[in-house]
PDB file of C-alpha atoms in Angstrom:
ATOM      1  CA  UNK A  14       0.000   0.000   0.000  1.00 58.00           C
ATOM      2  CA  UNK A  15       3.026   2.308  -0.340  1.00 62.00           C
ATOM      3  CA  UNK A  16       1.698   3.850  -3.558  1.00 65.00           C
ATOM      4  CA  UNK A  17      -1.802   4.498  -2.223  1.00 74.00           C
ATOM      5  CA  UNK A  18      -0.984   8.079  -1.046  1.00 78.00           C
ATOM      6  CA  UNK A  19       0.388   8.858  -4.520  1.00 77.00           C
ATOM      7  CA  UNK A  20      -2.860   7.808  -6.220  1.00 79.00           C
ATOM      8  CA  UNK A  21      -4.898   9.604  -3.539  1.00 83.00           C
ATOM      9  CA  UNK A  22      -3.055  12.932  -3.968  1.00 85.00           C
ATOM     10  CA  UNK A  23      -3.145  12.717  -7.770  1.00 82.00           C
ATOM     11  CA  UNK A  24      -6.872  12.041  -7.837  1.00 84.00           C
ATOM     12  CA  UNK A  25      -7.840  14.599  -5.186  1.00 85.00           C
ATOM     13  CA  UNK A  26      -5.763  17.252  -6.935  1.00 85.00           C
ATOM     14  CA  UNK A  27      -7.496  16.510 -10.237  1.00 82.00           C
ATOM     15  CA  UNK A  28     -10.859  17.517  -8.756  1.00 83.00           C
ATOM     16  CA  UNK A  29      -9.688  21.020  -7.931  1.00 83.00           C
ATOM     17  CA  UNK A  30      -7.774  21.406 -11.202  1.00 82.00           C
ATOM     18  CA  UNK A  31     -11.104  21.843 -13.000  1.00 79.00           C
ATOM     19  CA  UNK A  32     -14.306  23.767 -12.184  1.00 83.00           C
ATOM     20  CA  UNK A  33     -16.030  20.423 -11.449  1.00 79.00           C
ATOM     21  CA  UNK A  34     -15.235  20.521  -7.734  1.00 83.00           C
ATOM     22  CA  UNK A  35     -16.470  24.051  -7.210  1.00 88.00           C
ATOM     23  CA  UNK A  36     -19.633  23.509  -9.251  1.00 88.00           C
ATOM     24  CA  UNK A  37     -20.444  20.332  -7.307  1.00 88.00           C
ATOM     25  CA  UNK A  38     -19.856  21.996  -3.938  1.00 91.00           C
ATOM     26  CA  UNK A  39     -21.976  25.009  -4.911  1.00 92.00           C
ATOM     27  CA  UNK A  40     -24.855  22.815  -6.126  1.00 92.00           C
ATOM     28  CA  UNK A  41     -24.643  20.630  -3.025  1.00 92.00           C
ATOM     29  CA  UNK A  42     -24.715  23.604  -0.642  1.00 91.00           C
ATOM     30  CA  UNK A  43     -27.545  25.342  -2.470  1.00 91.00           C
ATOM     31  CA  UNK A  44     -29.703  22.217  -2.689  1.00 90.00           C
ATOM     32  CA  UNK A  45     -28.988  21.338   0.946  1.00 88.00           C
ATOM     33  CA  UNK A  46     -30.241  24.773   1.971  1.00 84.00           C
ATOM     34  CA  UNK A  47     -33.312  24.614  -0.252  1.00 85.00           C
ATOM     35  CA  UNK A  48     -34.275  21.130   0.921  1.00 85.00           C
ATOM     36  CA  UNK A  49     -33.704  21.969   4.590  1.00 82.00           C
ATOM     37  CA  UNK A  50     -35.294  25.404   4.897  1.00 78.00           C
ATOM     38  CA  UNK A  51     -38.039  25.187   2.280  1.00 79.00           C
ATOM     39  CA  UNK A  52     -38.999  21.579   1.611  1.00 73.00           C
ATOM     40  CA  UNK A  53     -38.038  20.460   5.120  1.00 63.00           C
ATOM     41  CA  UNK A  54     -39.769  23.474   6.710  1.00 68.00           C
ATOM     42  CA  UNK A  55     -36.920  23.946   9.157  1.00 66.00           C
ATOM     43  CA  UNK A  56     -38.262  27.106  10.797  1.00 62.00           C
ATOM     44  CA  UNK A  57     -41.890  25.956  10.874  1.00 63.00           C
ATOM     45  CA  UNK A  58     -40.965  22.838  12.853  1.00 65.00           C
ATOM     46  CA  UNK A  59     -39.934  24.943  15.877  1.00 63.00           C
ATOM     47  CA  UNK A  60     -37.388  22.292  16.845  1.00 67.00           C
ATOM     48  CA  UNK A  61     -33.636  22.686  17.355  1.00 65.00           C
ATOM     49  CA  UNK A  62     -32.788  19.715  15.158  1.00 74.00           C
ATOM     50  CA  UNK A  63     -31.041  19.031  11.870  1.00 81.00           C
ATOM     51  CA  UNK A  64     -33.403  16.170  11.022  1.00 81.00           C
ATOM     52  CA  UNK A  65     -34.809  18.119   8.014  1.00 82.00           C
ATOM     53  CA  UNK A  66     -31.228  18.525   6.777  1.00 86.00           C
ATOM     54  CA  UNK A  67     -30.289  14.847   6.986  1.00 89.00           C
ATOM     55  CA  UNK A  68     -33.647  13.478   5.810  1.00 87.00           C
ATOM     56  CA  UNK A  69     -32.976  14.579   2.232  1.00 88.00           C
ATOM     57  CA  UNK A  70     -29.399  13.306   1.981  1.00 91.00           C
ATOM     58  CA  UNK A  71     -30.216   9.855   0.548  1.00 91.00           C
ATOM     59  CA  UNK A  72     -32.128  11.508  -2.305  1.00 91.00           C
ATOM     60  CA  UNK A  73     -29.660  14.355  -2.754  1.00 91.00           C
ATOM     61  CA  UNK A  74     -26.747  11.926  -2.956  1.00 93.00           C
ATOM     62  CA  UNK A  75     -28.637   9.705  -5.397  1.00 92.00           C
ATOM     63  CA  UNK A  76     -27.797  12.088  -8.233  1.00 91.00           C
ATOM     64  CA  UNK A  77     -24.881  14.174  -6.982  1.00 91.00           C
ATOM     65  CA  UNK A  78     -22.554  11.422  -5.750  1.00 92.00           C
ATOM     66  CA  UNK A  79     -22.742   9.284  -8.927  1.00 92.00           C
ATOM     67  CA  UNK A  80     -21.793  12.472 -10.778  1.00 90.00           C
ATOM     68  CA  UNK A  81     -18.498  12.416  -8.853  1.00 89.00           C
ATOM     69  CA  UNK A  82     -17.982   8.686  -9.251  1.00 89.00           C
ATOM     70  CA  UNK A  83     -18.714   8.454 -12.972  1.00 87.00           C
ATOM     71  CA  UNK A  84     -15.344   9.916 -13.899  1.00 83.00           C
ATOM     72  CA  UNK A  85     -13.227   7.686 -11.653  1.00 82.00           C
ATOM     73  CA  UNK A  86     -12.535   4.978 -14.252  1.00 78.00           C
ATOM     74  CA  UNK A  87     -14.645   5.816 -17.312  1.00 73.00           C
ATOM     75  CA  UNK A  88     -12.555   8.914 -17.988  1.00 71.00           C
ATOM     76  CA  UNK A  89      -9.316   6.950 -17.612  1.00 68.00           C
ATOM     77  CA  UNK A  90     -10.508   4.361 -20.123  1.00 67.00           C
ATOM     78  CA  UNK A  91     -11.844   6.930 -22.591  1.00 64.00           C
ATOM     79  CA  UNK A  92      -8.634   8.998 -22.565  1.00 62.00           C
ATOM     80  CA  UNK A  93      -6.407   5.910 -22.622  1.00 60.00           C
ATOM     81  CA  UNK A  94      -4.564   7.009 -19.467  1.00 61.00           C
ATOM     82  CA  UNK A  95      -5.626   3.784 -17.765  1.00 62.00           C
ATOM     83  CA  UNK A  96      -2.987   1.971 -19.796  1.00 59.00           C
ATOM     84  CA  UNK A  97      -0.314   4.222 -18.312  1.00 61.00           C
ATOM     85  CA  UNK A  98      -1.766   3.787 -14.827  1.00 63.00           C
ATOM     86  CA  UNK A  99      -1.683   0.010 -15.166  1.00 62.00           C
ATOM     87  CA  UNK A 100       2.008   0.065 -16.184  1.00 62.00           C
ATOM     88  CA  UNK A 101       3.032   1.949 -13.050  1.00 62.00           C
ATOM     89  CA  UNK A 102       4.249  -0.004 -10.001  1.00 63.00           C
ATOM     90  CA  UNK A 103       0.849   0.368  -8.352  1.00 69.00           C
ATOM     91  CA  UNK A 104      -1.285  -2.557  -7.252  1.00 72.00           C
ATOM     92  CA  UNK A 105      -4.762  -2.825  -8.731  1.00 77.00           C
ATOM     93  CA  UNK A 106      -6.457  -2.552  -5.360  1.00 80.00           C
ATOM     94  CA  UNK A 107      -4.204   0.381  -4.392  1.00 84.00           C
ATOM     95  CA  UNK A 108      -5.394   2.281  -7.438  1.00 84.00           C
ATOM     96  CA  UNK A 109      -9.041   1.466  -6.693  1.00 88.00           C
ATOM     97  CA  UNK A 110      -8.818   2.427  -3.015  1.00 90.00           C
ATOM     98  CA  UNK A 111      -6.759   5.550  -3.737  1.00 88.00           C
ATOM     99  CA  UNK A 112      -9.273   6.852  -6.252  1.00 90.00           C
ATOM    100  CA  UNK A 113     -12.190   6.025  -3.983  1.00 93.00           C
ATOM    101  CA  UNK A 114     -10.647   7.683  -0.918  1.00 94.00           C
ATOM    102  CA  UNK A 115      -9.946  10.856  -2.904  1.00 92.00           C
ATOM    103  CA  UNK A 116     -13.583  11.021  -4.021  1.00 93.00           C
ATOM    104  CA  UNK A 117     -14.783  10.203  -0.486  1.00 94.00           C
ATOM    105  CA  UNK A 118     -12.629  12.916   1.086  1.00 95.00           C
ATOM    106  CA  UNK A 119     -13.877  15.370  -1.531  1.00 94.00           C
ATOM    107  CA  UNK A 120     -17.471  14.475  -0.656  1.00 94.00           C
ATOM    108  CA  UNK A 121     -16.558  14.869   3.017  1.00 94.00           C
ATOM    109  CA  UNK A 122     -15.166  18.356   2.382  1.00 94.00           C
ATOM    110  CA  UNK A 123     -18.413  19.363   0.683  1.00 93.00           C
ATOM    111  CA  UNK A 124     -20.334  17.991   3.673  1.00 94.00           C
ATOM    112  CA  UNK A 125     -18.140  19.886   6.147  1.00 94.00           C
ATOM    113  CA  UNK A 126     -18.904  23.152   4.358  1.00 94.00           C
ATOM    114  CA  UNK A 127     -22.483  22.832   5.602  1.00 92.00           C
ATOM    115  CA  UNK A 128     -21.247  23.718   9.123  1.00 91.00           C
ATOM    116  CA  UNK A 129     -23.307  26.971   9.082  1.00 88.00           C
ATOM    117  CA  UNK A 130     -26.313  24.661   9.518  1.00 87.00           C
ATOM    118  CA  UNK A 131     -24.866  23.530  12.850  1.00 87.00           C
ATOM    119  CA  UNK A 132     -24.168  27.117  13.914  1.00 88.00           C
ATOM    120  CA  UNK A 133     -27.691  28.139  12.938  1.00 83.00           C
ATOM    121  CA  UNK A 134     -29.438  25.386  14.890  1.00 84.00           C
ATOM    122  CA  UNK A 135     -27.259  26.082  17.953  1.00 85.00           C
ATOM    123  CA  UNK A 136     -28.052  29.777  17.735  1.00 83.00           C
ATOM    124  CA  UNK A 137     -31.791  29.110  17.541  1.00 78.00           C
ATOM    125  CA  UNK A 138     -31.978  26.518  20.301  1.00 76.00           C
ATOM    126  CA  UNK A 139     -30.274  23.817  22.306  1.00 81.00           C
ATOM    127  CA  UNK A 140     -29.888  20.835  19.963  1.00 79.00           C
ATOM    128  CA  UNK A 141     -28.386  17.427  20.677  1.00 83.00           C
ATOM    129  CA  UNK A 142     -24.950  18.004  19.131  1.00 86.00           C
ATOM    130  CA  UNK A 143     -24.042  14.369  19.658  1.00 86.00           C
ATOM    131  CA  UNK A 144     -26.915  13.349  17.390  1.00 86.00           C
ATOM    132  CA  UNK A 145     -25.822  15.975  14.860  1.00 89.00           C
ATOM    133  CA  UNK A 146     -22.273  14.606  14.852  1.00 92.00           C
ATOM    134  CA  UNK A 147     -23.631  11.090  14.409  1.00 92.00           C
ATOM    135  CA  UNK A 148     -25.795  12.350  11.553  1.00 91.00           C
ATOM    136  CA  UNK A 149     -22.737  13.762   9.796  1.00 93.00           C
ATOM    137  CA  UNK A 150     -20.912  10.461  10.233  1.00 94.00           C
ATOM    138  CA  UNK A 151     -23.876   8.565   8.820  1.00 93.00           C
ATOM    139  CA  UNK A 152     -24.120  10.987   5.902  1.00 94.00           C
ATOM    140  CA  UNK A 153     -20.446  10.499   5.064  1.00 95.00           C
ATOM    141  CA  UNK A 154     -20.799   6.725   5.225  1.00 95.00           C
ATOM    142  CA  UNK A 155     -23.859   6.963   2.995  1.00 94.00           C
ATOM    143  CA  UNK A 156     -21.870   9.012   0.476  1.00 95.00           C
ATOM    144  CA  UNK A 157     -19.146   6.358   0.619  1.00 95.00           C
ATOM    145  CA  UNK A 158     -21.665   3.628  -0.233  1.00 95.00           C
ATOM    146  CA  UNK A 159     -22.901   5.588  -3.251  1.00 96.00           C
ATOM    147  CA  UNK A 160     -19.316   6.249  -4.330  1.00 95.00           C
ATOM    148  CA  UNK A 161     -18.285   2.592  -4.062  1.00 95.00           C
ATOM    149  CA  UNK A 162     -21.209   1.555  -6.262  1.00 95.00           C
ATOM    150  CA  UNK A 163     -20.458   4.401  -8.669  1.00 93.00           C
ATOM    151  CA  UNK A 164     -16.796   3.403  -8.812  1.00 93.00           C
ATOM    152  CA  UNK A 165     -17.706  -0.105  -9.932  1.00 92.00           C
ATOM    153  CA  UNK A 166     -20.149   1.200 -12.545  1.00 92.00           C
ATOM    154  CA  UNK A 167     -17.515   3.642 -13.805  1.00 89.00           C
ATOM    155  CA  UNK A 168     -15.062   0.764 -14.246  1.00 87.00           C
ATOM    156  CA  UNK A 169     -17.743  -1.216 -16.044  1.00 88.00           C
ATOM    157  CA  UNK A 170     -18.721   1.503 -18.533  1.00 84.00           C
ATOM    158  CA  UNK A 171     -16.474   3.404 -20.899  1.00 80.00           C
ATOM    159  CA  UNK A 172     -18.952   6.258 -21.200  1.00 85.00           C
ATOM    160  CA  UNK A 173     -19.404   8.537 -18.195  1.00 88.00           C
ATOM    161  CA  UNK A 174     -23.094   9.114 -18.866  1.00 90.00           C
ATOM    162  CA  UNK A 175     -23.765   5.368 -18.944  1.00 91.00           C
ATOM    163  CA  UNK A 176     -21.739   4.955 -15.741  1.00 90.00           C
ATOM    164  CA  UNK A 177     -23.849   7.692 -14.127  1.00 92.00           C
ATOM    165  CA  UNK A 178     -27.147   6.076 -15.172  1.00 93.00           C
ATOM    166  CA  UNK A 179     -26.044   2.639 -13.972  1.00 93.00           C
ATOM    167  CA  UNK A 180     -24.891   4.028 -10.612  1.00 94.00           C
ATOM    168  CA  UNK A 181     -28.122   5.988 -10.069  1.00 94.00           C
ATOM    169  CA  UNK A 182     -30.268   2.985 -11.013  1.00 93.00           C
ATOM    170  CA  UNK A 183     -28.447   0.555  -8.752  1.00 92.00           C
ATOM    171  CA  UNK A 184     -28.309   3.026  -5.853  1.00 92.00           C
ATOM    172  CA  UNK A 185     -32.045   3.619  -6.245  1.00 92.00           C
ATOM    173  CA  UNK A 186     -32.650  -0.104  -5.800  1.00 87.00           C
ATOM    174  CA  UNK A 187     -30.676  -0.012  -2.546  1.00 87.00           C
ATOM    175  CA  UNK A 188     -32.850   2.884  -1.375  1.00 88.00           C
ATOM    176  CA  UNK A 189     -36.259   1.385  -2.146  1.00 83.00           C
ATOM    177  CA  UNK A 190     -35.438  -2.187  -1.074  1.00 79.00           C
ATOM    178  CA  UNK A 191     -37.036  -1.516   2.298  1.00 71.00           C
ATOM    179  CA  UNK A 192     -40.216   0.086   0.926  1.00 69.00           C
ATOM    180  CA  UNK A 193     -43.483  -1.807   1.626  1.00 70.00           C
ATOM    181  CA  UNK A 194     -44.345  -1.644  -2.091  1.00 70.00           C
ATOM    182  CA  UNK A 195     -41.183  -3.566  -2.930  1.00 66.00           C
ATOM    183  CA  UNK A 196     -41.529  -6.068  -0.107  1.00 65.00           C
ATOM    184  CA  UNK A 197     -45.166  -6.723  -1.045  1.00 65.00           C
ATOM    185  CA  UNK A 198     -43.990  -7.856  -4.469  1.00 66.00           C
ATOM    186  CA  UNK A 199     -42.006 -10.640  -2.766  1.00 66.00           C
ATOM    187  CA  UNK A 200     -44.501 -11.387   0.013  1.00 65.00           C
ATOM    188  CA  UNK A 201     -46.645 -13.893  -1.915  1.00 67.00           C
ATOM    189  CA  UNK A 202     -43.847 -16.324  -2.692  1.00 65.00           C
ATOM    190  CA  UNK A 203     -40.722 -15.400  -0.696  1.00 65.00           C
ATOM    191  CA  UNK A 204     -40.002 -16.704   2.824  1.00 72.00           C
ATOM    192  CA  UNK A 205     -39.820 -14.223   5.676  1.00 70.00           C
ATOM    193  CA  UNK A 206     -36.044 -14.483   5.995  1.00 63.00           C
ATOM    194  CA  UNK A 207     -35.675 -13.323   2.381  1.00 68.00           C
ATOM    195  CA  UNK A 208     -38.004 -10.379   2.968  1.00 66.00           C
ATOM    196  CA  UNK A 209     -35.973  -9.412   6.039  1.00 70.00           C
ATOM    197  CA  UNK A 210     -32.745  -9.729   4.031  1.00 71.00           C
ATOM    198  CA  UNK A 211     -34.059  -7.503   1.231  1.00 71.00           C
ATOM    199  CA  UNK A 212     -35.342  -4.912   3.722  1.00 71.00           C
ATOM    200  CA  UNK A 213     -31.995  -4.883   5.562  1.00 75.00           C
ATOM    201  CA  UNK A 214     -30.227  -3.785   2.367  1.00 78.00           C
ATOM    202  CA  UNK A 215     -32.048  -0.463   2.327  1.00 82.00           C
ATOM    203  CA  UNK A 216     -29.879   2.616   2.694  1.00 85.00           C
ATOM    204  CA  UNK A 217     -32.812   4.468   4.227  1.00 84.00           C
ATOM    205  CA  UNK A 218     -33.323   1.979   7.056  1.00 83.00           C
ATOM    206  CA  UNK A 219     -29.652   2.081   8.060  1.00 86.00           C
ATOM    207  CA  UNK A 220     -29.129   5.802   7.582  1.00 89.00           C
ATOM    208  CA  UNK A 221     -32.349   6.802   9.328  1.00 86.00           C
ATOM    209  CA  UNK A 222     -31.203   5.217  12.582  1.00 84.00           C
ATOM    210  CA  UNK A 223     -27.733   6.812  12.469  1.00 88.00           C
ATOM    211  CA  UNK A 224     -29.079  10.251  11.515  1.00 84.00           C
ATOM    212  CA  UNK A 225     -31.274  10.190  14.622  1.00 81.00           C
ATOM    213  CA  UNK A 226     -28.253   9.628  16.854  1.00 79.00           C
ATOM    214  CA  UNK A 227     -28.521   5.842  17.242  1.00 82.00           C
ATOM    215  CA  UNK A 228     -25.008   4.564  16.529  1.00 82.00           C
ATOM    216  CA  UNK A 229     -25.441   0.814  16.080  1.00 82.00           C
ATOM    217  CA  UNK A 230     -22.361  -1.251  15.259  1.00 87.00           C
ATOM    218  CA  UNK A 231     -24.427  -3.304  12.800  1.00 87.00           C
ATOM    219  CA  UNK A 232     -25.258  -0.198  10.761  1.00 88.00           C
ATOM    220  CA  UNK A 233     -21.612   0.888  10.687  1.00 91.00           C
ATOM    221  CA  UNK A 234     -20.514  -2.585   9.608  1.00 93.00           C
ATOM    222  CA  UNK A 235     -23.220  -2.596   6.947  1.00 91.00           C
ATOM    223  CA  UNK A 236     -21.872   0.525   5.261  1.00 93.00           C
ATOM    224  CA  UNK A 237     -18.214  -0.438   5.652  1.00 94.00           C
ATOM    225  CA  UNK A 238     -18.858  -3.960   4.349  1.00 94.00           C
ATOM    226  CA  UNK A 239     -20.854  -2.608   1.421  1.00 94.00           C
ATOM    227  CA  UNK A 240     -18.045  -0.204   0.537  1.00 95.00           C
ATOM    228  CA  UNK A 241     -15.406  -2.951   0.789  1.00 95.00           C
ATOM    229  CA  UNK A 242     -17.471  -5.347  -1.348  1.00 94.00           C
ATOM    230  CA  UNK A 243     -18.045  -2.841  -4.146  1.00 94.00           C
ATOM    231  CA  UNK A 244     -14.392  -1.765  -4.124  1.00 95.00           C
ATOM    232  CA  UNK A 245     -13.356  -5.407  -4.441  1.00 93.00           C
ATOM    233  CA  UNK A 246     -15.808  -5.729  -7.346  1.00 93.00           C
ATOM    234  CA  UNK A 247     -14.286  -2.596  -8.896  1.00 91.00           C
ATOM    235  CA  UNK A 248     -10.803  -4.114  -8.720  1.00 89.00           C
ATOM    236  CA  UNK A 249     -12.057  -7.270 -10.460  1.00 89.00           C
ATOM    237  CA  UNK A 250     -13.804  -5.255 -13.195  1.00 87.00           C
ATOM    238  CA  UNK A 251     -10.742  -3.059 -13.773  1.00 84.00           C
ATOM    239  CA  UNK A 252      -8.616  -6.163 -14.152  1.00 80.00           C
ATOM    240  CA  UNK A 253     -11.081  -7.725 -16.615  1.00 78.00           C
ATOM    241  CA  UNK A 254     -11.518  -4.517 -18.616  1.00 67.00           C
ATOM    242  CA  UNK A 255      -7.867  -3.447 -18.790  1.00 64.00           C
ATOM    243  CA  UNK A 256      -7.493  -4.802 -22.314  1.00 55.00           C
ATOM    244  CA  UNK A 257     -10.567  -2.981 -23.670  1.00 58.00           C
TER     245      UNK A 257
END
């Protein structure tokens, strides 16, 4: 893993070398504010809580995070720079993890820039800052799950738009897997253990608990395991597609 920092720095620097990073951060901050104060009716709730802020993150990330991830490998393959990357003394998994961590840190930086929300809610009342901190952790883990899926889809597709569509579609399935409408479709023929397994895959179920301040080890392991599994899948796909 000696080369991992090299890949990480190269990838993170590439975000800020173009307007992409600044446009993404601006859109994320604006939409976060709109969803929280207008759609979430932050002031009308009369509660010192950032629940309206976190409630929209799964849906906000559904489109914004795949937009970050779509360039991770698809751009390398389209430009042909992946051939150069593969000839360097860098392990396949190092390259995958390095690229992912750079994107995850970038997403984390965008999330940290929402700190005025925390200042605002503390100014207006006496919130549970522990729950807020837990919510931020859960949001970052959620972004990591989206990014890991997007990374694999980017490695699978040569076109960034196709990678984006695949990542959004697959992430959407992980969101709605716990919805009653989805579970009802399985209820007539599937055993209960399968229904429970499908429901447990839902991002919303896991994130909802963390965002409310309930830090369960099972939820943390869920996100970390999901990230690790999709990164491993990315490494396999990159290896299979290197000759394309």
